[in-house]
N, CA and C atoms as an extended XYZ file, in Angstrom:
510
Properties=species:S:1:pos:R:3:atomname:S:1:resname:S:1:resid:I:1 pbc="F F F"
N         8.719       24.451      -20.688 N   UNK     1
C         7.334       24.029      -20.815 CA  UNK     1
C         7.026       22.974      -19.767 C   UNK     1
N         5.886       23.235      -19.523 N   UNK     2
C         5.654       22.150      -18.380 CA  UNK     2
C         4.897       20.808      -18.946 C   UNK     2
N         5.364       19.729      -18.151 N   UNK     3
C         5.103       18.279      -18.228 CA  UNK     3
C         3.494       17.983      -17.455 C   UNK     3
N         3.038       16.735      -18.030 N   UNK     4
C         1.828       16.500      -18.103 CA  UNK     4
C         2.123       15.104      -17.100 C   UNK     4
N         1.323       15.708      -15.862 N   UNK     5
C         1.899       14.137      -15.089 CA  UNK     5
C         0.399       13.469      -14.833 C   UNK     5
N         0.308       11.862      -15.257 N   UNK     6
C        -0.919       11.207      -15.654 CA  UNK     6
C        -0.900       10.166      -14.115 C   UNK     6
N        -1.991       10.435      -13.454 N   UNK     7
C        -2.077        9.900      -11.819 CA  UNK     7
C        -3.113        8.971      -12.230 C   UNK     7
N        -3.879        8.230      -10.967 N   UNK     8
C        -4.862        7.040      -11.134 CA  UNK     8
C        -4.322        5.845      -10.879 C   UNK     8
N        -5.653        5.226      -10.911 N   UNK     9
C        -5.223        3.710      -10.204 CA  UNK     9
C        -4.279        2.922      -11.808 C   UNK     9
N        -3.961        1.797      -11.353 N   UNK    10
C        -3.788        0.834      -12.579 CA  UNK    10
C        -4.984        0.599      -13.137 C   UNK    10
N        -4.682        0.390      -14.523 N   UNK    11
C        -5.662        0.385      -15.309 CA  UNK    11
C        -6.427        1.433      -15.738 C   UNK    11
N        -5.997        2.360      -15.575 N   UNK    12
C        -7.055        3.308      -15.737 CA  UNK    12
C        -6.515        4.129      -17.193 C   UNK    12
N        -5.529        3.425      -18.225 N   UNK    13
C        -4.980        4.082      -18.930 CA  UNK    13
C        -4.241        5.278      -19.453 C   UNK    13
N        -3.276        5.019      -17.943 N   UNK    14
C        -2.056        5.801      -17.946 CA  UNK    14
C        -1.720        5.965      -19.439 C   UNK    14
N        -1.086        4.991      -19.376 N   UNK    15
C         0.277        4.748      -20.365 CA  UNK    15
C        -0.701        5.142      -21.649 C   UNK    15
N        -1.481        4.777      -22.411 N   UNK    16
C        -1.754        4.677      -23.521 CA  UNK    16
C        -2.581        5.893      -23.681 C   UNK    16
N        -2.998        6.813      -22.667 N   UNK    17
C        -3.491        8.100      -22.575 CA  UNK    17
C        -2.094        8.946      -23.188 C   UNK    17
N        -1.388        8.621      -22.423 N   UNK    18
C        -0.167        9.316      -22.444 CA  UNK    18
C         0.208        9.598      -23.733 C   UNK    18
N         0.400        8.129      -23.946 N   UNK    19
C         1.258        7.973      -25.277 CA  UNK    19
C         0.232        9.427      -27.027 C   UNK    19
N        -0.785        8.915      -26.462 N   UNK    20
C        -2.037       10.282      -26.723 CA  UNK    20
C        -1.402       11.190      -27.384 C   UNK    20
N        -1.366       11.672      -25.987 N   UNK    21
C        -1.449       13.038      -25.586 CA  UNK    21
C        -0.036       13.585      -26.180 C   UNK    21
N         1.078       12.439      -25.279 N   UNK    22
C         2.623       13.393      -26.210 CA  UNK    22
C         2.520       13.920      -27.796 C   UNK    22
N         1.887       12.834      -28.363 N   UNK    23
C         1.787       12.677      -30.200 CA  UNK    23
C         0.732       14.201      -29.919 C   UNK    23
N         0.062       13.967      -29.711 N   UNK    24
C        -1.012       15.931      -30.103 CA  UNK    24
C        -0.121       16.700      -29.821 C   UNK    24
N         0.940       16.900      -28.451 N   UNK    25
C         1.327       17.655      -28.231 CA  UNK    25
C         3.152       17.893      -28.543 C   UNK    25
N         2.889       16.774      -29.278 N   UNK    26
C         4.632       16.790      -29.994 CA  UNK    26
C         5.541       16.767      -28.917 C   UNK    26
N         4.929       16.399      -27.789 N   UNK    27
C         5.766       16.071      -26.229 CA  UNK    27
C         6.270       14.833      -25.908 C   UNK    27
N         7.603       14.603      -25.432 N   UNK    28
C         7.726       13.038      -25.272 CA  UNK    28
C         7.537       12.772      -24.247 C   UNK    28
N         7.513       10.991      -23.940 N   UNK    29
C         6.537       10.140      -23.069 CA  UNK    29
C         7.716        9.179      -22.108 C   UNK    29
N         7.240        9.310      -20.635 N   UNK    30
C         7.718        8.135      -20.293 CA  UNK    30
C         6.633        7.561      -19.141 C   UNK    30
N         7.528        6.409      -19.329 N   UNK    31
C         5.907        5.584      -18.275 CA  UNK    31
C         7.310        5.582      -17.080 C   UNK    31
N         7.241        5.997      -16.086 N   UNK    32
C         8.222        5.690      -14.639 CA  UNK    32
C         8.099        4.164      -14.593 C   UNK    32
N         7.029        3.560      -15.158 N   UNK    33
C         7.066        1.954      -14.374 CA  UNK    33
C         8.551        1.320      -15.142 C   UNK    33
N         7.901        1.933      -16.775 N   UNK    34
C         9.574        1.560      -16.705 CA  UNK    34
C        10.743        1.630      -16.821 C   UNK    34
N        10.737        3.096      -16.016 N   UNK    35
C        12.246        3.446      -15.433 CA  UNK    35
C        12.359        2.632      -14.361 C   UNK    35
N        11.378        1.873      -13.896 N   UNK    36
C        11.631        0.887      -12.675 CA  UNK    36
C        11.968        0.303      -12.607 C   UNK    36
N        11.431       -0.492      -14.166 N   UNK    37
C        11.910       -1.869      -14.407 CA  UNK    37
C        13.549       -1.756      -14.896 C   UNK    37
N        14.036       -0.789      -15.483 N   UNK    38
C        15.398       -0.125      -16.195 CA  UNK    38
C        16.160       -0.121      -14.847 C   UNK    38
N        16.107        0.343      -14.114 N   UNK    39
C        16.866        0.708      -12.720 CA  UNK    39
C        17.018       -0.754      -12.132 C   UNK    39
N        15.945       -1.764      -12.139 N   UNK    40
C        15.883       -2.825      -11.246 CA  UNK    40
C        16.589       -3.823      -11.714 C   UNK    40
N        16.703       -3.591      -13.198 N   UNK    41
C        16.829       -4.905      -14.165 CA  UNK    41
C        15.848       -6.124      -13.940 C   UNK    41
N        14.549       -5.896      -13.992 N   UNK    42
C        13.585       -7.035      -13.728 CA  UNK    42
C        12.277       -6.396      -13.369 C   UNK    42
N        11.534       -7.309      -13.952 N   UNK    43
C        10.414       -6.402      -13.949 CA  UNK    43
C         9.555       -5.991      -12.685 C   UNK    43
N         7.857       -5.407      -12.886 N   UNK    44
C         7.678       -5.076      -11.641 CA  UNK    44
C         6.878       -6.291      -10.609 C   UNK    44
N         6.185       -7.443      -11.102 N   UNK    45
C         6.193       -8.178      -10.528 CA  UNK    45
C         7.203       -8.875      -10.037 C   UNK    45
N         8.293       -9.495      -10.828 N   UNK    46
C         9.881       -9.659       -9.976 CA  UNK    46
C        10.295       -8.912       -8.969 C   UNK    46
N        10.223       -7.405       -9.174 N   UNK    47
C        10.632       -6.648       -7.861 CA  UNK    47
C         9.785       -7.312       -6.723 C   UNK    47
N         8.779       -7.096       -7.158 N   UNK    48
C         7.430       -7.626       -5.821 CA  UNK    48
C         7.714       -8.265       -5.225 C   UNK    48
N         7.747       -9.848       -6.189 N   UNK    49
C         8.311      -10.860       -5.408 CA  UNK    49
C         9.405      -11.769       -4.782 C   UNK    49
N        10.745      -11.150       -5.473 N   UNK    50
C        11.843      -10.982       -5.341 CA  UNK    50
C        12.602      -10.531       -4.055 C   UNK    50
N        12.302       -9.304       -4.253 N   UNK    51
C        12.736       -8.027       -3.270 CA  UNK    51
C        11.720       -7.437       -2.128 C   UNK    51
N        10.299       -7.446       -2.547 N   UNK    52
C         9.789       -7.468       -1.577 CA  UNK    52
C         8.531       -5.570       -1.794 C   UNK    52
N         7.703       -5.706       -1.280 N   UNK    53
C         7.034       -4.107       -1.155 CA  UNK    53
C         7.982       -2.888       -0.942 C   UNK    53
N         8.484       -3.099        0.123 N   UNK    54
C         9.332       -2.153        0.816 CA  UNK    54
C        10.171       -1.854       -0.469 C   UNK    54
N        11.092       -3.052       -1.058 N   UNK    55
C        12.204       -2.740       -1.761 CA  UNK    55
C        11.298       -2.027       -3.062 C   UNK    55
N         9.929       -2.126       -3.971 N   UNK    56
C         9.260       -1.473       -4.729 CA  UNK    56
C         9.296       -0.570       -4.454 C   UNK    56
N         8.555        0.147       -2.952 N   UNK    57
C         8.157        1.653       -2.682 CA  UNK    57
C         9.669        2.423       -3.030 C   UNK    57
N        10.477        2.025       -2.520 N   UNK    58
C        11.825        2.926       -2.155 CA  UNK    58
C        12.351        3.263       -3.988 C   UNK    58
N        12.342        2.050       -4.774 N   UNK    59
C        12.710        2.472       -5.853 CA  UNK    59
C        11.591        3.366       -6.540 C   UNK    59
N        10.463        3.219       -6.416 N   UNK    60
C         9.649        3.880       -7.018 CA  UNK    60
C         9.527        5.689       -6.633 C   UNK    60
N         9.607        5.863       -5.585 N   UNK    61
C         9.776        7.168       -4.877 CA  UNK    61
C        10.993        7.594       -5.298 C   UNK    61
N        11.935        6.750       -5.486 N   UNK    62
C        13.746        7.105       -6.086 CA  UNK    62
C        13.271        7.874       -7.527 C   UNK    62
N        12.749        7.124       -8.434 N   UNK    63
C        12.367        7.409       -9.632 CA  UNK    63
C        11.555        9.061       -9.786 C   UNK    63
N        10.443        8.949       -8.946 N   UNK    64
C         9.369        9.789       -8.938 CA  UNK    64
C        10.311       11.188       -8.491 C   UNK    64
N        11.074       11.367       -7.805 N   UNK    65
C        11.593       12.268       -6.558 CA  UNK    65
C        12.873       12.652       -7.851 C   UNK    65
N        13.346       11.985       -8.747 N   UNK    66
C        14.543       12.297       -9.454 CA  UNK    66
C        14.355       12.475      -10.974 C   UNK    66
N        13.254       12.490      -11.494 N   UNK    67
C        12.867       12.558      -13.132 CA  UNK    67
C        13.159       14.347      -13.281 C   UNK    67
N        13.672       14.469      -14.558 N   UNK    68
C        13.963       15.633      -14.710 CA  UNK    68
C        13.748       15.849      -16.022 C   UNK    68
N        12.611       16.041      -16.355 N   UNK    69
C        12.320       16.268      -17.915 CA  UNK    69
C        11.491       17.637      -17.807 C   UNK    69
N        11.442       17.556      -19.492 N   UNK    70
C        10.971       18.588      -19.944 CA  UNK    70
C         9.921       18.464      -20.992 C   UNK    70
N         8.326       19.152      -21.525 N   UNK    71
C         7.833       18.982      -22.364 CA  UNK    71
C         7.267       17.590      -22.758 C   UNK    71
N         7.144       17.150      -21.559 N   UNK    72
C         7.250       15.322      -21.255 CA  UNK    72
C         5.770       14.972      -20.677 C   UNK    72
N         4.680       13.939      -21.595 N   UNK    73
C         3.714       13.403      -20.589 CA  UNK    73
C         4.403       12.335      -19.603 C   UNK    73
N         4.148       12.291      -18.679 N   UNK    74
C         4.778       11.266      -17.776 CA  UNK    74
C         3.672       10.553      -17.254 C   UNK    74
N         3.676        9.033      -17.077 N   UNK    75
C         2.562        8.080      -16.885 CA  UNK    75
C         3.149        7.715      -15.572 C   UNK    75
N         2.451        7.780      -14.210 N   UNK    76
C         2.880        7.145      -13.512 CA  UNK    76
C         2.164        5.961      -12.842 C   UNK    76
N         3.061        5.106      -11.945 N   UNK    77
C         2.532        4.117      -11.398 CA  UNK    77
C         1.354        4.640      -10.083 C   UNK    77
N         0.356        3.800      -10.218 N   UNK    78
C        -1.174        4.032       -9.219 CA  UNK    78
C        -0.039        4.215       -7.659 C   UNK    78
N         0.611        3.796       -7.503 N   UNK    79
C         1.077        4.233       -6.007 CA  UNK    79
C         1.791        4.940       -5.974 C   UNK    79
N         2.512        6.084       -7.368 N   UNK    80
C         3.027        7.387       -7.116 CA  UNK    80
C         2.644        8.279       -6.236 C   UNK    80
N         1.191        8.578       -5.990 N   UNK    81
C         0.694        9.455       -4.471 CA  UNK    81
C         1.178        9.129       -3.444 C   UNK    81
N         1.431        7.584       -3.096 N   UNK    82
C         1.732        7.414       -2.014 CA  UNK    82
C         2.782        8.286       -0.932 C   UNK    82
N         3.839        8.818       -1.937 N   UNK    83
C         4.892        9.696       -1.749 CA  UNK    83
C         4.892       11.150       -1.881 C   UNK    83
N         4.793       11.718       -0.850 N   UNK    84
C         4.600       13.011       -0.932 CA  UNK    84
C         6.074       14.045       -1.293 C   UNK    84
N         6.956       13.251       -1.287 N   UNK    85
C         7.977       14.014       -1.832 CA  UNK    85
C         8.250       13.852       -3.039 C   UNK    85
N         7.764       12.656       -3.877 N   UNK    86
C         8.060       12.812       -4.896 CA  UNK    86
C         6.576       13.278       -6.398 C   UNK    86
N         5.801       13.365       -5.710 N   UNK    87
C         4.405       13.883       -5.957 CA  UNK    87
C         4.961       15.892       -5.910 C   UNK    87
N         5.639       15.981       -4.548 N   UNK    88
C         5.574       17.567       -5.167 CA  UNK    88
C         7.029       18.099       -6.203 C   UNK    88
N         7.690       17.062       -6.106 N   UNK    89
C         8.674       17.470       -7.649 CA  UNK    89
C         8.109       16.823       -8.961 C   UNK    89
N         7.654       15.913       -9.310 N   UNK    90
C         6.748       15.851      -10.169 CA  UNK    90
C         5.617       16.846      -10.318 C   UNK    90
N         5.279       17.603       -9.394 N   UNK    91
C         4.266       18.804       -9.612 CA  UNK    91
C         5.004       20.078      -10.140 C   UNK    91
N         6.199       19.941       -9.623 N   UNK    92
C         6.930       21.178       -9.697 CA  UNK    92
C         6.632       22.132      -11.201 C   UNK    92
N         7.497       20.854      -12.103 N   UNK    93
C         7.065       21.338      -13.323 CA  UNK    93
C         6.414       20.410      -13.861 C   UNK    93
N         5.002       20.598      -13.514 N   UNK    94
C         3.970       19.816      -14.105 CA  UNK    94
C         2.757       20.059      -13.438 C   UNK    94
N         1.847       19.498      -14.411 N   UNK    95
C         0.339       19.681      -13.835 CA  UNK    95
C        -0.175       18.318      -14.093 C   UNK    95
N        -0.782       17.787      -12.993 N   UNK    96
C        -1.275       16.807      -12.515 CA  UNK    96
C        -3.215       16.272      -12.809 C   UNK    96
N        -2.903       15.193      -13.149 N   UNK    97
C        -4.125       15.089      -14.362 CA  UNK    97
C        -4.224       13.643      -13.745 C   UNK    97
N        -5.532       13.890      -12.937 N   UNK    98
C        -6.357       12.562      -12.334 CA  UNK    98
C        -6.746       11.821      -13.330 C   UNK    98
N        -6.823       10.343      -14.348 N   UNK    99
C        -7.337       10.073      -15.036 CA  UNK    99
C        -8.557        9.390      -13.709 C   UNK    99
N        -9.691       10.003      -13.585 N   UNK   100
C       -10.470        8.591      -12.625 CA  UNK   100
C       -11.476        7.925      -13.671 C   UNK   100
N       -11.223        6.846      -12.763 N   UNK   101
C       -12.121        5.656      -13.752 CA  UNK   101
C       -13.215        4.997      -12.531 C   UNK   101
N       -14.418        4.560      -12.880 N   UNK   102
C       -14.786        3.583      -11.849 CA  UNK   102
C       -13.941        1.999      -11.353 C   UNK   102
N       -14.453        2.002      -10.413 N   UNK   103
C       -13.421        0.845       -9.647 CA  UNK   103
C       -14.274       -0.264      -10.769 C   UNK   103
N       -15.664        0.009      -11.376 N   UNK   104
C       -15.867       -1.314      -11.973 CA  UNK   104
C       -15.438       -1.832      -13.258 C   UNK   104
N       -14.838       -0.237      -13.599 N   UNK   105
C       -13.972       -0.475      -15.237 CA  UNK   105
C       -12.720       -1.318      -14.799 C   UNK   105
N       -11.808       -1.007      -13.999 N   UNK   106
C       -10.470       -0.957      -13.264 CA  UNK   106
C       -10.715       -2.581      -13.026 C   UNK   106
N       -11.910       -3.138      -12.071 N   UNK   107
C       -11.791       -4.687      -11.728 CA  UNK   107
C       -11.602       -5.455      -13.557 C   UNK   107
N       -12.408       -4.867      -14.075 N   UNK   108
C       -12.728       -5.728      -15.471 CA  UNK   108
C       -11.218       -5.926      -15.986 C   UNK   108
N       -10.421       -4.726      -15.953 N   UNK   109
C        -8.779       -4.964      -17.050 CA  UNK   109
C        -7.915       -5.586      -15.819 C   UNK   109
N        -7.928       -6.249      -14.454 N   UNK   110
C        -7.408       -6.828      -13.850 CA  UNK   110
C        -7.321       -8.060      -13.516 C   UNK   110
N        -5.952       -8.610      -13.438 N   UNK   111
C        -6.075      -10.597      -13.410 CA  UNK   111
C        -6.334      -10.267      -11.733 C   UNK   111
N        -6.648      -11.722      -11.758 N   UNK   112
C        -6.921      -12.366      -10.539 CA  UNK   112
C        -5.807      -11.984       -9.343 C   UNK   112
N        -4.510      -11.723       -9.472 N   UNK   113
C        -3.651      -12.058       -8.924 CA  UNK   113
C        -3.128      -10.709       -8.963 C   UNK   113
N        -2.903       -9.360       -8.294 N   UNK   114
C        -2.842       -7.805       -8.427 CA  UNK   114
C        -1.374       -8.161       -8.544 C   UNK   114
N        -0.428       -8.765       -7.903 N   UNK   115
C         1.400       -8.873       -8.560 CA  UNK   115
C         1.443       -9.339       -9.470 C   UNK   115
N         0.427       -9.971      -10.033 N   UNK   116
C         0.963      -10.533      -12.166 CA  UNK   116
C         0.828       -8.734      -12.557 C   UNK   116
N         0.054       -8.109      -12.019 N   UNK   117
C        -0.258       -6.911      -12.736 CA  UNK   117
C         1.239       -5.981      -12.047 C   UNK   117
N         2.084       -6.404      -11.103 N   UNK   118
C         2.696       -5.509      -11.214 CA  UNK   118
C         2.402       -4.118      -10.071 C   UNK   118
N         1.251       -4.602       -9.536 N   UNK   119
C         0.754       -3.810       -8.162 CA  UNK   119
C         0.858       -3.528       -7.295 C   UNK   119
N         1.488       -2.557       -6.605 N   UNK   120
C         2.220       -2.208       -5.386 CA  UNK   120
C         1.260       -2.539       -4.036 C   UNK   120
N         1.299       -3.122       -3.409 N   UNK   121
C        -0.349       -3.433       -2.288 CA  UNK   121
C         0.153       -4.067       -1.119 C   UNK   121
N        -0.061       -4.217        0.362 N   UNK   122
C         0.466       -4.860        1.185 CA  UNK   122
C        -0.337       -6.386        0.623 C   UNK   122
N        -0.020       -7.517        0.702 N   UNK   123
C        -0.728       -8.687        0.651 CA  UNK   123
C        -1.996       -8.817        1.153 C   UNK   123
N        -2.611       -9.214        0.524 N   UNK   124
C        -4.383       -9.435        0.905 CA  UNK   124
C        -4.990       -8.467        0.401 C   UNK   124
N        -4.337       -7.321        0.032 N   UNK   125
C        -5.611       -6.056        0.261 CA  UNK   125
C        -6.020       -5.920       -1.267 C   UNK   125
N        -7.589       -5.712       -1.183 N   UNK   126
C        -8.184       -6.076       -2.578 CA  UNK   126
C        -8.101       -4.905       -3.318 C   UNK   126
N        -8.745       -4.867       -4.441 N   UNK   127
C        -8.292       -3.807       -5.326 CA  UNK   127
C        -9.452       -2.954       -4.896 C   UNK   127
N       -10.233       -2.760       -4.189 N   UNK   128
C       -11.456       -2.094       -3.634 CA  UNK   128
C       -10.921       -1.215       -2.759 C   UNK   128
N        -9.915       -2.077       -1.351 N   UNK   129
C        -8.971       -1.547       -0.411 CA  UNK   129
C        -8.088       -0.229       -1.192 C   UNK   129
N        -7.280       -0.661       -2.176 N   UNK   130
C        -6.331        0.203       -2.896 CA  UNK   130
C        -7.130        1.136       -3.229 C   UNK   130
N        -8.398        1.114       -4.101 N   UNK   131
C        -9.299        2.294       -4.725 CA  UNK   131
C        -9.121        3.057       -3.468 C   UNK   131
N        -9.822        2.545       -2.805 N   UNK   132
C       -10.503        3.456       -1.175 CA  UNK   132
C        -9.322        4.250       -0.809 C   UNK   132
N        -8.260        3.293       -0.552 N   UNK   133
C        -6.950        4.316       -0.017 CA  UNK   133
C        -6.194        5.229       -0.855 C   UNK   133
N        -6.623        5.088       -2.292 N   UNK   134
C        -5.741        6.276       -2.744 CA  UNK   134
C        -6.865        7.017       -3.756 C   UNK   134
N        -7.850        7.024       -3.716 N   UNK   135
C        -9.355        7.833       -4.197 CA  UNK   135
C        -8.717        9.514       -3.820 C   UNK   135
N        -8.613        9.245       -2.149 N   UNK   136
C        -8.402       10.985       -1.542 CA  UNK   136
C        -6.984       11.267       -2.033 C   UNK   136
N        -6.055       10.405       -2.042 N   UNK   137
C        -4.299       11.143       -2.490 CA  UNK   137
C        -4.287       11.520       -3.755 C   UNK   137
N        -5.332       10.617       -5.069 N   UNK   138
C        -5.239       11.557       -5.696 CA  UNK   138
C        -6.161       12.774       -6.076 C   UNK   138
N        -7.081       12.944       -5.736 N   UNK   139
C        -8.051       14.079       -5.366 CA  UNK   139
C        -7.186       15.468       -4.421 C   UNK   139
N        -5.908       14.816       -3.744 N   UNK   140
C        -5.445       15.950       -3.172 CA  UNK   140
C        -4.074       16.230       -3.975 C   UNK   140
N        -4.017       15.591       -5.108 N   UNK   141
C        -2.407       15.740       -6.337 CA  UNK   141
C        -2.985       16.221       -7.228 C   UNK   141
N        -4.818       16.089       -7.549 N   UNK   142
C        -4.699       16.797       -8.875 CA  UNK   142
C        -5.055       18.142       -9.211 C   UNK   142
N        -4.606       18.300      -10.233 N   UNK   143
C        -4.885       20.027      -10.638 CA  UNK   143
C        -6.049       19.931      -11.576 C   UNK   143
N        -5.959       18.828      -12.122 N   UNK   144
C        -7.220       18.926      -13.134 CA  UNK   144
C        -7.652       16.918      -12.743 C   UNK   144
N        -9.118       16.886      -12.740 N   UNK   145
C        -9.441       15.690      -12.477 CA  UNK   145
C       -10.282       15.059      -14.235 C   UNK   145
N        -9.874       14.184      -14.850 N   UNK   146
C       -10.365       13.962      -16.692 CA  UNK   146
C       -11.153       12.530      -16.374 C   UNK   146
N       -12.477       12.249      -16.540 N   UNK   147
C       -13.061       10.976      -16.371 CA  UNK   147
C       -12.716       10.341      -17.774 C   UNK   147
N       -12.015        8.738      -17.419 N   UNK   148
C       -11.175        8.209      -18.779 CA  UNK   148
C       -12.749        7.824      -19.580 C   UNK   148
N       -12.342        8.079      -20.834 N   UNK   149
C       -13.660        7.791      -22.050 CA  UNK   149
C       -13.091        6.312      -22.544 C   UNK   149
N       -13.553        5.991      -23.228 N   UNK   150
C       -13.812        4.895      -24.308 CA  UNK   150
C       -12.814        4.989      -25.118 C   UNK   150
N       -11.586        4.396      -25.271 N   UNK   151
C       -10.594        4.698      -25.681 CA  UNK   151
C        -9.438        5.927      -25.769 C   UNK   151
N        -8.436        5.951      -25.925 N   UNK   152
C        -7.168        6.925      -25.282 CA  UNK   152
C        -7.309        7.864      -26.129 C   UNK   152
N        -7.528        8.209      -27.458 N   UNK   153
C        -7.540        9.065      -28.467 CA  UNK   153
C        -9.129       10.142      -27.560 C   UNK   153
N        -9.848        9.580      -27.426 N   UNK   154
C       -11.029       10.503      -26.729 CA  UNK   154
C       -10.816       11.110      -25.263 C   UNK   154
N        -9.811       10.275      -24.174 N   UNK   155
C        -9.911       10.537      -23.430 CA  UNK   155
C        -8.729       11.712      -23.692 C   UNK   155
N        -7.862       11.434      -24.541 N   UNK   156
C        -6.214       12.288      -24.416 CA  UNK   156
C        -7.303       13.717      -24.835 C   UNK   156
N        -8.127       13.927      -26.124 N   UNK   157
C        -8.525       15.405      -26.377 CA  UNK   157
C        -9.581       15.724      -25.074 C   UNK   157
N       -10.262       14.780      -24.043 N   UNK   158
C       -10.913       15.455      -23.208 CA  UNK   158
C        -9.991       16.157      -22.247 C   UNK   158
N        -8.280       15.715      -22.419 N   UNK   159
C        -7.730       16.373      -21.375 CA  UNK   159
C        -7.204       17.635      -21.154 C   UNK   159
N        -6.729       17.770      -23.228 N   UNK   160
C        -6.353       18.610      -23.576 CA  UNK   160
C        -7.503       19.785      -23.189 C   UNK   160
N        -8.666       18.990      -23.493 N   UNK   161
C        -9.916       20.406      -23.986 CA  UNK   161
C       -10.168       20.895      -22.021 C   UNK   161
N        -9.792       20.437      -21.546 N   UNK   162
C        -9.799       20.595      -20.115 CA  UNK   162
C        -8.388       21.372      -19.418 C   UNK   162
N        -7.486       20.971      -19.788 N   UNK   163
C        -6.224       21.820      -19.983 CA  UNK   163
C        -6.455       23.472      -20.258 C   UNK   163
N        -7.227       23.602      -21.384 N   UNK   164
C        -7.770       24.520      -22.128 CA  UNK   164
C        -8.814       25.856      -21.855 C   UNK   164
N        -9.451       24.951      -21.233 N   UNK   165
C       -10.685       25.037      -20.398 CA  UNK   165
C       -10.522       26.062      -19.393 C   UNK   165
N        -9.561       25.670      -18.394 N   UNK   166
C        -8.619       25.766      -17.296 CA  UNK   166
C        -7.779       26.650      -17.331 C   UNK   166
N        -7.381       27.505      -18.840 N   UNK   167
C        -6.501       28.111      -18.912 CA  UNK   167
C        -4.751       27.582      -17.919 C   UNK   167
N        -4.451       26.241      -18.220 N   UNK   168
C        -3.324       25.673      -17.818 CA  UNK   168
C        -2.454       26.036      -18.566 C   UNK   168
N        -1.041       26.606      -18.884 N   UNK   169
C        -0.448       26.591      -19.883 CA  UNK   169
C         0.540       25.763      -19.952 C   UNK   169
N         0.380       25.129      -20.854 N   UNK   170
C         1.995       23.931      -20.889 CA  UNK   170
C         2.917       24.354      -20.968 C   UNK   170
């Protein structure tokens, strides 16, 4: 059966979409961020500032490029597109589900500071910059694009009913 892979910026309610969607679909859940944090021993702002961008991307693409599940929603981190190799084994067995949100929902659930959040970004670049640069990567990963609703329980059945829709089969 194929896996449900959940794309979008931060904030846009990956994880808690996810968590959704496995429960309807009696599918289990992982968020990659934290197989990141599991692999790193420390979390993802520590990686950031610790180790550095570079040392984030490489583990994160490690993760993305090597998950091997089954029957699995998978939540990933907003800079999973960035990687095109690990974007098409995550596609492999899976179908790819844009959650998009407006950038003005996305500013509202964000601190001041995009590494308290854990945000993969070269320094300086605002969360406007990030929208802009990965708007088209994921528009070119998804198979189905779901505008997030008003809580995860509404948005998880708009995805399903779009899944559906689509004739996708899990």
């Amino acid at each position: 059966m194929k896996n449900i892979v959940l794309i979008g910026m931060p904030g846009t309610g990956k994880s808690v979409v996810g968590r959704a969607l496995a429960a309807r679909l009696g599918y289990g859940f992982v968020d990659l961020d934290d197989l990141i944090v599991e692999r790193a021993g420390k979390t993802l702002p520590e990686i950031l500032r610790q180790d550095g961008l570079e040392a984030f991307y490489a583990l994160e693409e490690a993760v993305g490029t090597s998950l091997d599940r089954e029957d699995t929603v998978v939540a990933t981190g907003g800079s999973m597109v960035l990687y095109p190799a690990a974007m098409e084994h995550l596609r492999q067995n899976g179908v790819a589900v844009w959650l998009e949100t407006p950038l003005s929902q996305i500013d509202d659930r964000m601190p001041e500071d995009l590494t308290d959040r854990g945000i993969a970004a070269p320094a300086g670049m605002t969360l406007r910059q990030i929208y802009e640069e990965r708007q088209p990567l994921y528009a070119q990963y998804a198979d189905v694009i779901a505008v997030s609703l008003e809580g995860a329980e509404e948005t998880a059945r708009q995805v399903l009913s779009l899944l559906r829709t689509l004739d996708i089969h899990l």
